[in-house]
Amino acid sequence: MSIEFDTIAAISTPPGEGGIGIVRISGDEALEIADKVYQLGNKKISEQVSHTIHYGNIVNPKTNTKIDEVMVTVMRAPKTYTREDIVEINTHGGVMATNKVLQTVLQFGGRLAEPGEFTKRAFLNGRIDLSQAEAVMDVIRAKTDKAMHMAVTQLDGNLSNLIKNLRQEILLTLAQVEVNIDYPEYDDVEEMTSKILVEKAKEVKEQVRQLLDTASQGKILREGLATAIIGRPNVGKSSLLNVLLKEEKAIVTEVAGTTRDVIEDYVSVKGVPLRLIDTAGIRDTEDIVEKIGVERSRKALADADLILLVFNQSEPLTEEDRKLIKVTEDHNRIIILNKMDLETQVDIPELEGLVDKESIIQTSIVTQAGLDELENKLADLFFSGQTGEKDATYVSNIRHIALLQDAETALEEVIDGIESGMPVDLVQIDMTRAWDYLGEITGDSVQDELITQLFSQFCLGK
Amino acid sequence: MQQYEAGNYDVIVVGAGHAGSEAALAAARMGSKTLLVTINLDMIAFMPCNPSIGGPAKGIVVREIDALGGEMGRNIDKTYIQMRMLNTAKGPAVRALRAQADKNMYSQEMKKSIEQTPNLDLKQAIVDELIVEDGKIEGVITNSGAIYRSQAVVLTAGTSSRGQIIIGELKYSSGPNNSQPSIKLSENLLELGFELDRFKTGTPPRINKNSINYAVTEEQPGDEEPHHFSFETPDSVYLKDQISCFLTYTSTNSHEIIRENLHRAPMFTGIVEGVGARYCPSIEDKVVRFSDKPRHQLFLEPEGRDTDEIYVQGLSSSLPEDVQLAVLRSVPGLEDAQMMRTGYAIEYDVVKPYQLRTSLETKLVKGLFTAGQMNGTSGYEEAGGQGLIAGMNAALSVQGKEPFIMKRSDSYIGVMIDDLVTKGTNEPYRLLTSRAEYRLLLRHDNADYRLSQMGHDLGLLSQERFEFFLDKKEQTAIELERLKNIRLKPTEEIQSFLESKNLPPLKDGIVAYDFLKRPQVKYDDVMEFVERKELSKEVKEQVEITIKYEGYINKAIRKADKVKRMENKRIPENIDYSAINGIATEAIEKLTRIQPETIAQASRISGVNPSDIAILMVYVEQGRIQKVAIEVE
């Protein structure tokens, strides 16, 4: 956790519930960052009057891709919760979009807020009075300890080793640059040329990029594969759910999301973590088709990584079934033909014309037939049939993702600096930053590391 | 011993090495009636090790001392025999000046400056005891019974503190270069409750310059282009007649001799107790630790104009005398070397620096300051920087004023002191550019920009010098503004210039300021295309650096600004950390020991976690609120 008064950002709404997510940015650079990611003509957030709200888009300025359509609230210090400049971005794209907006904000200047950090700032900036101090202290202590514990436990051994290796590579390079600077007459070390440095930066950046590419997969591993079970009433959704939620398999986990803690239903199927999203909704309402037009259901679909589309195979496909096939066609889905203990009425060739044949499974909840096949299918789908990927390294924590992005940007700046002809000792500043960011992930950022490296690697002295 | 009252002073400085000289001069110049006592008046600002000043990081410290109104820069400018700017092929942040000094002249000139300074008495004496009453310093007592009373004392005893010289099997009590050691003062410090450490350093043999075969060595002359340490020394006095250094190497034979005699080396026989520095290893250390290196560099450095002694840099050793001689003679060019002084290791006491505040005042005794090697550093420049700060703060404490404290983003001196008091050191501490997180802000060229105002406010930097600086600053600002307002058109001249530099041609007009941003374009190049103004090379340099590295400099400034609020959050003295609910045990122990002065400092203590800091901040903030509430009542 950084203790600097830099600009922080986080999602400030509980996840899942409600169609709106708020990304809050607080600090001196809040408006500047908002300017970078907000787009609507020439409008600038920093030029807006305090305590006003503005329609626009969040756009990644680097790739020029639109992230979400938003409302942005501008609140200038000191009349804000933290007594700092605050920008709140109201997204209405659900959890995924809110997360993306947050990641974009983090990529262009903010740091992910630690749990309780907005409140801590409010306090430290004199917003909360003395009577609340003790309580705040407890919150900070509880949340910080938990966050630290989480940070450690979430850091998978593979990832940790990988990052440690990357840091070591950077360190060797840095030591060589440093020895050239602090011992310019020392002859035993190759002069660290721009060429070597840029090669090293590119190499490390490539590896950081690869880690970031796994990030979305990693997120699934950690947060579970968001799975929605849908189908007409009475096709057996609830039974399927109950089967999946079998006592021995069900794990009720308190998931630390990026900003807050919620309890969700988790099941592990052949090592694939499934997060049954919006399950309450599915349990309560049987007339999902009617609700397709409804925001909530659309959101459930949008958020899903996987759809389990259930049909009753003892009845012919209905118009509603066909509609469901249509609205889920862009999703990863498994078509479950349930009630196979009864006579088949569904026109299988017709169905195979509508959906991928491979995605069809026949089951019977009553006889338990086909359930193993379903579980295998889930596992295959997740691991893409490549067993090797089970050992792959995943980056799952949004804090880690943000730090990797920072490291990547710093490495890009190394490359840009060298390409525009800057001296090695200047671009080295960005190389050091990349090293620091990676160190924040593994919790190693001891300044003396470099000096220790210098003297163990080179024979220096008078 | 019959004692007698020998005089009253504001500030007494004990020890006249590089730290003590700066401390005494600073205190006296700030108006304190000052006494400087030293064991040997012929060893003022003496260089018992290498006869040189400066180098990476260290050279910048000398510039900082000069910008604040200290003496080291001026003194070396009067007494150098060779000057070189290092790292010229690299960026501006790491350029560093280094001078070879005429060792005797350096000492004599410093003595002269001290003697000529008003308010400053210089005496030869050995201080045995400190007078401390109610936790406050009251003066010192010498071995001849003289009692000098004062309100502040600065101790800069260096390697004299229970010094012990070691040469092979020989070990004896001595200060540097066989001077008299200071024994009782260390004992007195222990009695007062100070914790001491034992450090080790060493020096190589000196040989006669007429016994060297220079033909097999490589000459290293000084620079043609003039540079000086002090901002006030004009280029016009640059020394033409410089003396060269020479480079040679150890041979495999040298390493063989060392290996054969390792059983006689103190580091292996266990005679040495003190901890040596990794960056100042003896030759036997290097041969053992880097056994695959076939040879090590040796620089032959003249010790002055009027002496035949040559310092053999790279051959620091505490091997027995006969082995040192054999090793010397195994070096190409030194086959007939005549050893004039034997190399030695020296062990000495240091005050564990966590016992100090960032003002360099001890936490234990009010008005008592320590500086230099005594605080665990190594190097004349590190000593000088601390001496200056301790001297200033001694004077300020006498005047009842707040101490002068530098941040890590202000100077290398600030980095060093923060490192010492916050992290401590378990070996002699040397400044390196890599210790500074704001290296780009702490440059050789901008020490005056960083510190002149401070030096002036303290009353150390003369009015004349300050005005000289203000003029430079103004000219720089005017020139920067001018370049922002000149537009360069893509003329044939410019395009062919760009082509000659392998740069793409201009598509459009461009302001001169932006044109100069190209790393390959120099200020003087731009002057080919715009009206030339008569500016000093220092102003041109500032203009060029400011423009060219603007992006990087701004990044560094932002980084420093982020910590500033933490730097400004002061922690009250004498906090009972164990009474704060929720701070981890390790953090309580560290915080209690170090008693950080700001939240930023606390956050730099290893073993203190962010959650401890968060709670500490709440606590500190709570204290503030309580105070406000009481005032309202």
mmCIF file of C-alpha atoms in Angstrom, chain B residues 325-506:
data_model
loop_
_atom_site.group_PDB
_atom_site.id
_atom_site.type_symbol
_atom_site.label_atom_id
_atom_site.label_comp_id
_atom_site.label_asym_id
_atom_site.label_seq_id
_atom_site.Cartn_x
_atom_site.Cartn_y
_atom_site.Cartn_z
ATOM 1 C CA LEU B 325 56.174 -4.935 -0.997
ATOM 2 C CA ALA B 326 56.225 -8.241 -2.886
ATOM 3 C CA VAL B 327 52.768 -7.544 -4.313
ATOM 4 C CA LEU B 328 53.779 -4.030 -5.373
ATOM 5 C CA ARG B 329 56.813 -5.359 -7.193
ATOM 6 C CA SER B 330 54.747 -7.931 -9.064
ATOM 7 C CA VAL B 331 52.846 -5.103 -10.756
ATOM 8 C CA PRO B 332 53.965 -4.068 -14.250
ATOM 9 C CA GLY B 333 55.770 -0.748 -13.947
ATOM 10 C CA LEU B 334 56.350 -1.124 -10.208
ATOM 11 C CA GLU B 335 59.088 -3.792 -10.356
ATOM 12 C CA ASP B 336 61.530 -1.471 -8.619
ATOM 13 C CA ALA B 337 58.972 0.372 -6.542
ATOM 14 C CA GLN B 338 60.182 1.920 -3.334
ATOM 15 C CA MET B 339 57.478 1.749 -0.719
ATOM 16 C CA MET B 340 57.494 4.968 1.317
ATOM 17 C CA ARG B 341 54.466 4.287 3.508
ATOM 18 C CA THR B 342 52.982 0.917 4.241
ATOM 19 C CA GLY B 343 49.307 0.356 3.627
ATOM 20 C CA TYR B 344 47.195 -0.379 6.672
ATOM 21 C CA ALA B 345 43.715 -1.110 7.910
ATOM 22 C CA ILE B 346 42.289 1.004 10.693
ATOM 23 C CA GLU B 347 39.492 0.136 13.084
ATOM 24 C CA TYR B 348 37.563 2.835 14.884
ATOM 25 C CA ASP B 349 34.397 3.566 16.836
ATOM 26 C CA VAL B 350 31.295 4.973 15.265
ATOM 27 C CA VAL B 351 28.165 6.308 16.904
ATOM 28 C CA LYS B 352 25.289 4.166 15.666
ATOM 29 C CA PRO B 353 23.476 6.765 13.585
ATOM 30 C CA TYR B 354 19.932 5.874 14.668
ATOM 31 C CA GLN B 355 20.841 7.823 17.805
ATOM 32 C CA LEU B 356 20.781 11.017 15.756
ATOM 33 C CA ARG B 357 18.080 13.348 14.566
ATOM 34 C CA THR B 358 18.087 14.550 10.968
ATOM 35 C CA SER B 359 19.683 17.736 12.308
ATOM 36 C CA LEU B 360 22.598 15.473 13.413
ATOM 37 C CA GLU B 361 21.910 16.360 17.019
ATOM 38 C CA THR B 362 22.048 13.321 19.285
ATOM 39 C CA LYS B 363 18.722 12.303 20.786
ATOM 40 C CA LEU B 364 20.422 11.513 24.052
ATOM 41 C CA VAL B 365 22.205 14.783 24.772
ATOM 42 C CA LYS B 366 20.693 18.089 23.792
ATOM 43 C CA GLY B 367 23.169 20.367 22.050
ATOM 44 C CA LEU B 368 25.534 17.522 21.173
ATOM 45 C CA PHE B 369 26.011 16.868 17.468
ATOM 46 C CA THR B 370 28.119 14.295 15.647
ATOM 47 C CA ALA B 371 29.283 14.304 12.043
ATOM 48 C CA GLY B 372 31.524 12.612 9.534
ATOM 49 C CA GLN B 373 33.211 9.257 9.748
ATOM 50 C CA MET B 374 32.099 9.100 13.354
ATOM 51 C CA ASN B 375 28.539 8.654 12.067
ATOM 52 C CA GLY B 376 29.526 5.674 9.989
ATOM 53 C CA THR B 377 30.295 7.264 6.637
ATOM 54 C CA SER B 378 33.396 7.040 4.526
ATOM 55 C CA GLY B 379 34.850 9.765 2.328
ATOM 56 C CA TYR B 380 35.911 13.370 2.726
ATOM 57 C CA GLU B 381 32.896 14.718 0.873
ATOM 58 C CA GLU B 382 30.374 12.783 2.967
ATOM 59 C CA ALA B 383 32.162 14.064 6.056
ATOM 60 C CA GLY B 384 32.230 17.649 4.789
ATOM 61 C CA GLY B 385 28.507 17.607 3.999
ATOM 62 C CA GLN B 386 27.579 16.346 7.432
ATOM 63 C CA GLY B 387 30.010 18.701 9.130
ATOM 64 C CA LEU B 388 28.378 21.647 7.421
ATOM 65 C CA ILE B 389 24.895 20.562 8.535
ATOM 66 C CA ALA B 390 26.010 19.798 12.094
ATOM 67 C CA GLY B 391 27.834 23.137 12.350
ATOM 68 C CA MET B 392 24.823 25.061 11.056
ATOM 69 C CA ASN B 393 22.461 23.293 13.398
ATOM 70 C CA ALA B 394 24.773 23.790 16.352
ATOM 71 C CA ALA B 395 24.724 27.520 15.592
ATOM 72 C CA LEU B 396 20.960 27.518 15.088
ATOM 73 C CA SER B 397 20.401 25.682 18.367
ATOM 74 C CA VAL B 398 22.486 28.297 20.191
ATOM 75 C CA GLN B 399 20.320 30.984 18.593
ATOM 76 C CA GLY B 400 17.248 29.081 19.710
ATOM 77 C CA LYS B 401 16.125 28.545 16.133
ATOM 78 C CA GLU B 402 14.584 25.578 14.364
ATOM 79 C CA PRO B 403 17.112 23.144 12.880
ATOM 80 C CA PHE B 404 17.942 23.198 9.187
ATOM 81 C CA ILE B 405 16.866 19.916 7.607
ATOM 82 C CA MET B 406 17.232 18.894 4.001
ATOM 83 C CA LYS B 407 14.889 16.549 2.195
ATOM 84 C CA ARG B 408 15.983 13.696 -0.020
ATOM 85 C CA SER B 409 14.772 15.733 -2.949
ATOM 86 C CA ASP B 410 16.916 18.728 -1.956
ATOM 87 C CA SER B 411 20.387 17.265 -2.029
ATOM 88 C CA TYR B 412 22.667 14.273 -1.808
ATOM 89 C CA ILE B 413 23.478 15.519 1.672
ATOM 90 C CA GLY B 414 19.792 15.107 2.496
ATOM 91 C CA VAL B 415 19.773 11.599 1.025
ATOM 92 C CA MET B 416 22.826 10.650 3.060
ATOM 93 C CA ILE B 417 21.564 11.953 6.385
ATOM 94 C CA ASP B 418 18.151 10.403 5.899
ATOM 95 C CA ASP B 419 19.727 7.074 5.007
ATOM 96 C CA LEU B 420 21.948 7.206 8.076
ATOM 97 C CA VAL B 421 19.382 8.133 10.664
ATOM 98 C CA THR B 422 16.519 6.131 9.177
ATOM 99 C CA LYS B 423 18.134 2.976 7.902
ATOM 100 C CA GLY B 424 21.424 3.064 9.731
ATOM 101 C CA THR B 425 24.426 1.403 8.180
ATOM 102 C CA ASN B 426 26.317 -1.731 9.003
ATOM 103 C CA GLU B 427 29.383 -0.780 6.999
ATOM 104 C CA PRO B 428 31.114 2.509 6.195
ATOM 105 C CA TYR B 429 28.521 4.387 4.135
ATOM 106 C CA ARG B 430 29.439 5.832 0.798
ATOM 107 C CA LEU B 431 27.214 8.005 -1.354
ATOM 108 C CA LEU B 432 26.351 6.575 -4.742
ATOM 109 C CA THR B 433 24.119 8.158 -7.340
ATOM 110 C CA SER B 434 21.937 5.067 -7.122
ATOM 111 C CA ARG B 435 21.054 5.900 -3.524
ATOM 112 C CA ALA B 436 19.148 8.963 -4.722
ATOM 113 C CA GLU B 437 15.634 8.420 -6.018
ATOM 114 C CA TYR B 438 15.606 11.944 -7.454
ATOM 115 C CA ARG B 439 18.945 11.734 -9.205
ATOM 116 C CA LEU B 440 17.816 13.898 -12.072
ATOM 117 C CA LEU B 441 16.909 16.702 -9.690
ATOM 118 C CA LEU B 442 20.175 16.444 -7.770
ATOM 119 C CA ARG B 443 22.567 17.453 -10.485
ATOM 120 C CA HIS B 444 26.068 18.827 -10.490
ATOM 121 C CA ASP B 445 24.989 21.816 -12.570
ATOM 122 C CA ASN B 446 22.004 22.902 -10.482
ATOM 123 C CA ALA B 447 23.329 22.691 -6.923
ATOM 124 C CA ASP B 448 23.164 26.503 -6.798
ATOM 125 C CA TYR B 449 19.551 26.464 -7.955
ATOM 126 C CA ARG B 450 18.684 23.989 -5.261
ATOM 127 C CA LEU B 451 20.542 25.467 -2.337
ATOM 128 C CA SER B 452 21.639 29.091 -2.793
ATOM 129 C CA GLN B 453 18.465 30.446 -1.251
ATOM 130 C CA MET B 454 18.913 28.184 1.768
ATOM 131 C CA GLY B 455 22.569 29.136 2.148
ATOM 132 C CA HIS B 456 21.659 32.787 1.923
ATOM 133 C CA ASP B 457 18.801 32.540 4.411
ATOM 134 C CA LEU B 458 21.108 30.819 6.852
ATOM 135 C CA GLY B 459 23.581 33.651 6.534
ATOM 136 C CA LEU B 460 26.292 31.398 5.169
ATOM 137 C CA LEU B 461 26.329 32.326 1.529
ATOM 138 C CA SER B 462 27.683 35.810 0.933
ATOM 139 C CA GLN B 463 25.441 38.492 -0.519
ATOM 140 C CA GLU B 464 27.779 38.780 -3.490
ATOM 141 C CA ARG B 465 27.528 35.083 -4.252
ATOM 142 C CA PHE B 466 23.768 35.132 -3.839
ATOM 143 C CA GLU B 467 23.376 38.027 -6.244
ATOM 144 C CA PHE B 468 25.630 36.299 -8.722
ATOM 145 C CA PHE B 469 23.290 33.331 -8.557
ATOM 146 C CA LEU B 470 20.150 35.448 -8.880
ATOM 147 C CA ASP B 471 21.605 37.031 -11.976
ATOM 148 C CA LYS B 472 22.320 33.629 -13.507
ATOM 149 C CA LYS B 473 18.820 32.484 -12.666
ATOM 150 C CA GLU B 474 17.270 35.526 -14.260
ATOM 151 C CA GLN B 475 19.340 35.282 -17.423
ATOM 152 C CA THR B 476 18.358 31.645 -17.757
ATOM 153 C CA ALA B 477 14.682 32.487 -17.396
ATOM 154 C CA ILE B 478 14.898 35.283 -19.953
ATOM 155 C CA GLU B 479 16.665 33.089 -22.461
ATOM 156 C CA LEU B 480 14.146 30.267 -22.009
ATOM 157 C CA GLU B 481 11.319 32.705 -22.616
ATOM 158 C CA ARG B 482 13.076 34.136 -25.660
ATOM 159 C CA LEU B 483 13.500 30.700 -27.230
ATOM 160 C CA LYS B 484 9.826 30.003 -26.713
ATOM 161 C CA ASN B 485 9.012 33.028 -28.817
ATOM 162 C CA ILE B 486 11.329 32.526 -31.740
ATOM 163 C CA ARG B 487 9.943 30.559 -34.630
ATOM 164 C CA LEU B 488 12.333 28.673 -36.896
ATOM 165 C CA LYS B 489 11.241 28.208 -40.495
ATOM 166 C CA PRO B 490 12.206 25.127 -42.494
ATOM 167 C CA THR B 491 14.909 26.981 -44.398
ATOM 168 C CA GLU B 492 17.483 25.227 -46.504
ATOM 169 C CA GLU B 493 20.089 25.951 -43.870
ATOM 170 C CA ILE B 494 18.118 24.225 -41.147
ATOM 171 C CA GLN B 495 17.212 21.264 -43.310
ATOM 172 C CA SER B 496 20.803 20.641 -44.291
ATOM 173 C CA PHE B 497 21.838 21.011 -40.650
ATOM 174 C CA LEU B 498 19.258 18.384 -39.671
ATOM 175 C CA GLU B 499 20.434 16.149 -42.458
ATOM 176 C CA SER B 500 24.002 16.415 -41.205
ATOM 177 C CA LYS B 501 22.755 15.181 -37.827
ATOM 178 C CA ASN B 502 20.786 12.349 -39.428
ATOM 179 C CA LEU B 503 17.532 13.922 -38.304
ATOM 180 C CA PRO B 504 14.332 14.128 -40.310
ATOM 181 C CA PRO B 505 13.720 17.508 -42.010
ATOM 182 C CA LEU B 506 11.244 20.027 -40.626
#
